[in-house]
CSV table of N, CA and C in Angstrom, one decimal:
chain,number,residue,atom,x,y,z
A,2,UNK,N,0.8,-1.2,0.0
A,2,UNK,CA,0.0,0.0,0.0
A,2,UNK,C,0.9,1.3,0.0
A,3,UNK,N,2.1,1.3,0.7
A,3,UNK,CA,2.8,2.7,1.0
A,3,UNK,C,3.4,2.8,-0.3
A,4,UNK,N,4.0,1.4,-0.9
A,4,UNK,CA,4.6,1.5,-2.5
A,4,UNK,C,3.8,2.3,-2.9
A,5,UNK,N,2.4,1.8,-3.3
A,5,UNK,CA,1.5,2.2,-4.0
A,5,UNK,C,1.1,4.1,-4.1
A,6,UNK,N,1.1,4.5,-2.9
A,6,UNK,CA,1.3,5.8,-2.7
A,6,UNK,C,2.8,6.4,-2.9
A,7,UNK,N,3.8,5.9,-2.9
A,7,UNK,CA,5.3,6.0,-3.0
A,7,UNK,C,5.2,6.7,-4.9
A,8,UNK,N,4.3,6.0,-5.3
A,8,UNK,CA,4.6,5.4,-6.9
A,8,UNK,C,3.8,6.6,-7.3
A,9,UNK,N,2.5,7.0,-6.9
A,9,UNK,CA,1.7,7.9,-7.6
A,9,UNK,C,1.8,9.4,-6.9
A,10,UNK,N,2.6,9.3,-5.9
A,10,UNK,CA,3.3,10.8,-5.5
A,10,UNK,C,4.7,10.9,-6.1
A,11,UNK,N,5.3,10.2,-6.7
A,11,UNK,CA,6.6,10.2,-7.7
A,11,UNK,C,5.7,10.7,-8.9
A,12,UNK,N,4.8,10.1,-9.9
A,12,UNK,CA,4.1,10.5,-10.6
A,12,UNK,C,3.5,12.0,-10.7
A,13,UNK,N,2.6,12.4,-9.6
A,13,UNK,CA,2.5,13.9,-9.5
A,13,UNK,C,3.0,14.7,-9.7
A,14,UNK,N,4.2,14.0,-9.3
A,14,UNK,CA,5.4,15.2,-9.3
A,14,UNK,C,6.0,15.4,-9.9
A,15,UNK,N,6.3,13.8,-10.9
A,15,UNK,CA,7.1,14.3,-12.3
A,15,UNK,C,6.3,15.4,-12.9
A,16,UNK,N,4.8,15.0,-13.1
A,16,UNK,CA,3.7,16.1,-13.8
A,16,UNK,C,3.6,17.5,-13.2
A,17,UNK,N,4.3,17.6,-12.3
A,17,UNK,CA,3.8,18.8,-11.8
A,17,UNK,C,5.2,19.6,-12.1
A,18,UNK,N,6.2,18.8,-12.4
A,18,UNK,CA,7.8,19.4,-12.9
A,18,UNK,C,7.6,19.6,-14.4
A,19,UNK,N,6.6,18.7,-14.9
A,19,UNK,CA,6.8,18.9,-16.8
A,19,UNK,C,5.8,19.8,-16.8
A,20,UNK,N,4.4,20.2,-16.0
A,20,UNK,CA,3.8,21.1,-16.7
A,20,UNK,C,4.8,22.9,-15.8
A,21,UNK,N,5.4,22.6,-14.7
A,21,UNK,CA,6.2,24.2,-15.0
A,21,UNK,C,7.0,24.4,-15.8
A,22,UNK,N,7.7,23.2,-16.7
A,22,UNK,CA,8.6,23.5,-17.6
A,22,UNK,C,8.2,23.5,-18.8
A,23,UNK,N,6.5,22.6,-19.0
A,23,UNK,CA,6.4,23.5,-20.6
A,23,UNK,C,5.5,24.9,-20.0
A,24,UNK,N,5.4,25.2,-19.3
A,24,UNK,CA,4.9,26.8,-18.5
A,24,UNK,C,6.3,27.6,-19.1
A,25,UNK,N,7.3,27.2,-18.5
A,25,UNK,CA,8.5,28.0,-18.9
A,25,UNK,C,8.8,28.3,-20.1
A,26,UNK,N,8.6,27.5,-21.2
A,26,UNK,CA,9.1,27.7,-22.2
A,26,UNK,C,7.9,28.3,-23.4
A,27,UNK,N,6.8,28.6,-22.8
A,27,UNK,CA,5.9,29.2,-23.6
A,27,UNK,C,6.2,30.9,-23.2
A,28,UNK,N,6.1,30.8,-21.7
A,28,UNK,CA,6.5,32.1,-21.2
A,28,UNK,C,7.9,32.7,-21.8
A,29,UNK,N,8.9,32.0,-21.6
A,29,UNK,CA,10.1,32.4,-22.9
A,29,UNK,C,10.3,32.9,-24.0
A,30,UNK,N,9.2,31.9,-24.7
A,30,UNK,CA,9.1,32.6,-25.5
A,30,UNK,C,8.7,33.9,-26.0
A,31,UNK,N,7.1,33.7,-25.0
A,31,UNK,CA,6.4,35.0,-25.3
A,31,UNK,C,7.6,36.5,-24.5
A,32,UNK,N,8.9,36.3,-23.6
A,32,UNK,CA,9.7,37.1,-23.3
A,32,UNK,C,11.0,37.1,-24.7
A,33,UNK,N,11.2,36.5,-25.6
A,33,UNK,CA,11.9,36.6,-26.4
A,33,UNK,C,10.9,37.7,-27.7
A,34,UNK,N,10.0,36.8,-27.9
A,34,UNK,CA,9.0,37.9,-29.1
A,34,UNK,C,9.3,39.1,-28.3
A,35,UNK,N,9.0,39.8,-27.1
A,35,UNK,CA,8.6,41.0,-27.1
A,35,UNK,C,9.9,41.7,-26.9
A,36,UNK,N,11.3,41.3,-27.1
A,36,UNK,CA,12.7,41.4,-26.7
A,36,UNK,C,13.1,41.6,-28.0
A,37,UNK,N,12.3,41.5,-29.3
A,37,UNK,CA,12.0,41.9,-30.4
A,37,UNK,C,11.5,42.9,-30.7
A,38,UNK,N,10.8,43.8,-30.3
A,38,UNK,CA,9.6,44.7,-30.1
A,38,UNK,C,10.5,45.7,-30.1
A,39,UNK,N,10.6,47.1,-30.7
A,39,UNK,CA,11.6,48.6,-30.5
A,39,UNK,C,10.9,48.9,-29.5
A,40,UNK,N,12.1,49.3,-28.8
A,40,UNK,CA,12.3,49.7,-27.5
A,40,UNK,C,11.1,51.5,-28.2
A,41,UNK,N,10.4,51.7,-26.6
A,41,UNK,CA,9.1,52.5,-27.4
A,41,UNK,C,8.1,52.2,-28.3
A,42,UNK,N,8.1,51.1,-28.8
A,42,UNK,CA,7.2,50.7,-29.2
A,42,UNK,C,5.3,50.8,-28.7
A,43,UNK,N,5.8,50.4,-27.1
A,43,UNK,CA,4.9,50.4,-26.5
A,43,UNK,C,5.2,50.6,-24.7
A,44,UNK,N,3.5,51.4,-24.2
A,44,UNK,CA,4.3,51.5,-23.3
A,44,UNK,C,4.3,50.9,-22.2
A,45,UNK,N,5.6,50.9,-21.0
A,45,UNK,CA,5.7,49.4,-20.3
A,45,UNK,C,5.2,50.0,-19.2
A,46,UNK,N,4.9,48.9,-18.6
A,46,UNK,CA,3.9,49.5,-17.3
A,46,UNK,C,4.8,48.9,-16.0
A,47,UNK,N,4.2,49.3,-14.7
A,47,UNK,CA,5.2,48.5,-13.5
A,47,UNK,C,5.8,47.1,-13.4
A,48,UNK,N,4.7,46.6,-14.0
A,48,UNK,CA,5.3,45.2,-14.4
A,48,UNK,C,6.6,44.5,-15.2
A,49,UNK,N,6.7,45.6,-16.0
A,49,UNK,CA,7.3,45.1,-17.0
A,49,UNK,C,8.7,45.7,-16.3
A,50,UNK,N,10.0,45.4,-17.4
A,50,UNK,CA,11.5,45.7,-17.1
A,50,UNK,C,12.2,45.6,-18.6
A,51,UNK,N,13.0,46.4,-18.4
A,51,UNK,CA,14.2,46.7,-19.4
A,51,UNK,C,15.2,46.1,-19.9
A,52,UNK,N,15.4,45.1,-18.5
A,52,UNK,CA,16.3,44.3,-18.9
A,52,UNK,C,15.8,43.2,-18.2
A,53,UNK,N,16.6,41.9,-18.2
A,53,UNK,CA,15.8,40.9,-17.8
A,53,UNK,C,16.5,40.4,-16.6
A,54,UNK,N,16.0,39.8,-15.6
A,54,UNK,CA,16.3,40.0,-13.9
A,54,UNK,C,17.4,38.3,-14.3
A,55,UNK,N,18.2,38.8,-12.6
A,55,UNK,CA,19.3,37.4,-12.7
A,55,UNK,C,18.9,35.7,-12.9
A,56,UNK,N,17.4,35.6,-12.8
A,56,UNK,CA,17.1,34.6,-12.6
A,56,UNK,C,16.1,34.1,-13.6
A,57,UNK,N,16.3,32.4,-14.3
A,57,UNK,CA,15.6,32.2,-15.6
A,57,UNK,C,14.3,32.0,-15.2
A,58,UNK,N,13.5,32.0,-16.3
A,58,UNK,CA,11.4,31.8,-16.4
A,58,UNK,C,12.0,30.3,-15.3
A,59,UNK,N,12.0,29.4,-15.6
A,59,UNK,CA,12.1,28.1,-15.4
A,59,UNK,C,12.8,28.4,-13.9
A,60,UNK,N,13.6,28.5,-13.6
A,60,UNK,CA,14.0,28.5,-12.1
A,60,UNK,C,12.8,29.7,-11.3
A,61,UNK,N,12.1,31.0,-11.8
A,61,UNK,CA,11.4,31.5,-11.4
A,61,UNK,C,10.3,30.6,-10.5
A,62,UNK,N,9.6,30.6,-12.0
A,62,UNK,CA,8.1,29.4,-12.2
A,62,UNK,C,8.3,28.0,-10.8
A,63,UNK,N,9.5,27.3,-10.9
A,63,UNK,CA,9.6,26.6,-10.3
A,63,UNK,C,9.6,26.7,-8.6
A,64,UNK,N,9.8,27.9,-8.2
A,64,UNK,CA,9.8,28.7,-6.9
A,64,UNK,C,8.2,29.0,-6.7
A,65,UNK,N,8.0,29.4,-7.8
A,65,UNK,CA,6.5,29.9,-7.2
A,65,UNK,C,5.4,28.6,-7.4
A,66,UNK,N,6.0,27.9,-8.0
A,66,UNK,CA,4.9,25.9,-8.1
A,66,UNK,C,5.4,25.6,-6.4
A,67,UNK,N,6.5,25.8,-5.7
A,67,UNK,CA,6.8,25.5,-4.5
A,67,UNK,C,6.1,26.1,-3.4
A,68,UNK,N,6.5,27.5,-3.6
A,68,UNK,CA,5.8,28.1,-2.4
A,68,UNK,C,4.1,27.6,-2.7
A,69,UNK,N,3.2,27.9,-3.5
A,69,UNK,CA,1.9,27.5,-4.0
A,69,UNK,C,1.4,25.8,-3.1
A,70,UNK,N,2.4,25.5,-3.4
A,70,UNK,CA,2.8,23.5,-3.0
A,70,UNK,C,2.7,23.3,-1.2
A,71,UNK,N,3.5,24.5,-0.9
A,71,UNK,CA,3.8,24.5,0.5
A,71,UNK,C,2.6,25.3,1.4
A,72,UNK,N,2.3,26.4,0.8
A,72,UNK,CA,0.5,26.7,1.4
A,72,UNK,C,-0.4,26.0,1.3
A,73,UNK,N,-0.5,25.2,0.1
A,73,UNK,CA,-1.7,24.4,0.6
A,73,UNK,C,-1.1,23.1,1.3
A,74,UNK,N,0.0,22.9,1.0
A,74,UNK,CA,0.1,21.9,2.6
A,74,UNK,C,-0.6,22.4,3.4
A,75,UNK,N,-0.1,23.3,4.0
A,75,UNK,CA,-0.1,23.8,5.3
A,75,UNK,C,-1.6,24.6,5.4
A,76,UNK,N,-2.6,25.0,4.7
A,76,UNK,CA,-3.7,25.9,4.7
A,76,UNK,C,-4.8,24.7,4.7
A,77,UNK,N,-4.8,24.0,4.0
A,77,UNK,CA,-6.0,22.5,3.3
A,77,UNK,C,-6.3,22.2,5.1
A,78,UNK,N,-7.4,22.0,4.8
A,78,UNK,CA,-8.3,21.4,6.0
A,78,UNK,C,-9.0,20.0,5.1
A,79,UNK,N,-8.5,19.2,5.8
A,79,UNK,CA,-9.6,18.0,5.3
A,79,UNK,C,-10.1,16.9,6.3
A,80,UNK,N,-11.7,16.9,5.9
A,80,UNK,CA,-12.3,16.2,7.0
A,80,UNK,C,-12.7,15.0,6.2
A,81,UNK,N,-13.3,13.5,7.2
A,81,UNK,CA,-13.0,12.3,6.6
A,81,UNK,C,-14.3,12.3,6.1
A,82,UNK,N,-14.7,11.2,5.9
A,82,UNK,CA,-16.6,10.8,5.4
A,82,UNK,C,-17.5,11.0,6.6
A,83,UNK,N,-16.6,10.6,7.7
A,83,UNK,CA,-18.1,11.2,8.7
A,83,UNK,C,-18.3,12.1,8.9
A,84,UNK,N,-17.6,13.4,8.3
A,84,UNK,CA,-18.2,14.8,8.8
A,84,UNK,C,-19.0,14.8,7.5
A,85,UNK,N,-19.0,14.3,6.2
A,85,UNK,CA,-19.5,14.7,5.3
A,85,UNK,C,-20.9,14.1,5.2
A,86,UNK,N,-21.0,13.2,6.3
A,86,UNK,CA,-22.1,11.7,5.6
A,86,UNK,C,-23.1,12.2,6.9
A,87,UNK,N,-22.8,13.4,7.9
A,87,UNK,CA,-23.9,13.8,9.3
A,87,UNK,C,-24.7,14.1,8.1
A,88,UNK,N,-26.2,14.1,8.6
A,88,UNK,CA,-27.5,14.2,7.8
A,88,UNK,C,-27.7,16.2,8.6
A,89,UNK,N,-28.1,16.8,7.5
A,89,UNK,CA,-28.4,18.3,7.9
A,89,UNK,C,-29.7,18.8,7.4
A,90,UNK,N,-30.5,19.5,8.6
A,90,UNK,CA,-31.4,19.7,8.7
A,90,UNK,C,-32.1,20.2,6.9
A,91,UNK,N,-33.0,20.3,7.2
A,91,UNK,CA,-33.4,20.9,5.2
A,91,UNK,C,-34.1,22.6,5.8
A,92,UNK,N,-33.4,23.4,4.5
A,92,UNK,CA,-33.4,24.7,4.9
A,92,UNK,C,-34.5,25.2,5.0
């Protein structure tokens, strides 16, 4: 049984490593097209930057799949079937 759980939380998480890294490389790209774009072209707003910060889409993305990973550890409440299966009055 623990294999069994061992095997499909190995699984999750390969999936949850391949979907930030094709995340990363769509986002790349759409940061390459606009790295294309004349400067003034358009105008940038707080969000945006001039030059591009020390750290790649892919190591970014992969920080914030973490922290996201580690709140809901820690925030999720979950109750078993007997809280769900009490019968409640009708409104």
């Amino acid at each position: 049984m623990a294999m069994m759980l061992d095997d499909r939380a190995n699984a999750n998480d390969e999936r949850g490593r391949a979907i930030v890294q094709t995340l990363a490389v769509v986002v790349e790209s759409m940061v390459h097209a606009s790295d294309r774009m004349p400067i003034g072209y358009y105008h940038k707003t707080k969000f945006e930057a001039f030059r591009a910060p020390g750290i790649s889409v892919s190591d970014y993305l992969a920080r914030i799949h973490n922290v996201v990973l580690a709140a809901k550890f820690f925030d999720d409440h979950y109750f078993n079937n007997a809280y769900y299966a009490k019968p409640t009055r009708e409104l």
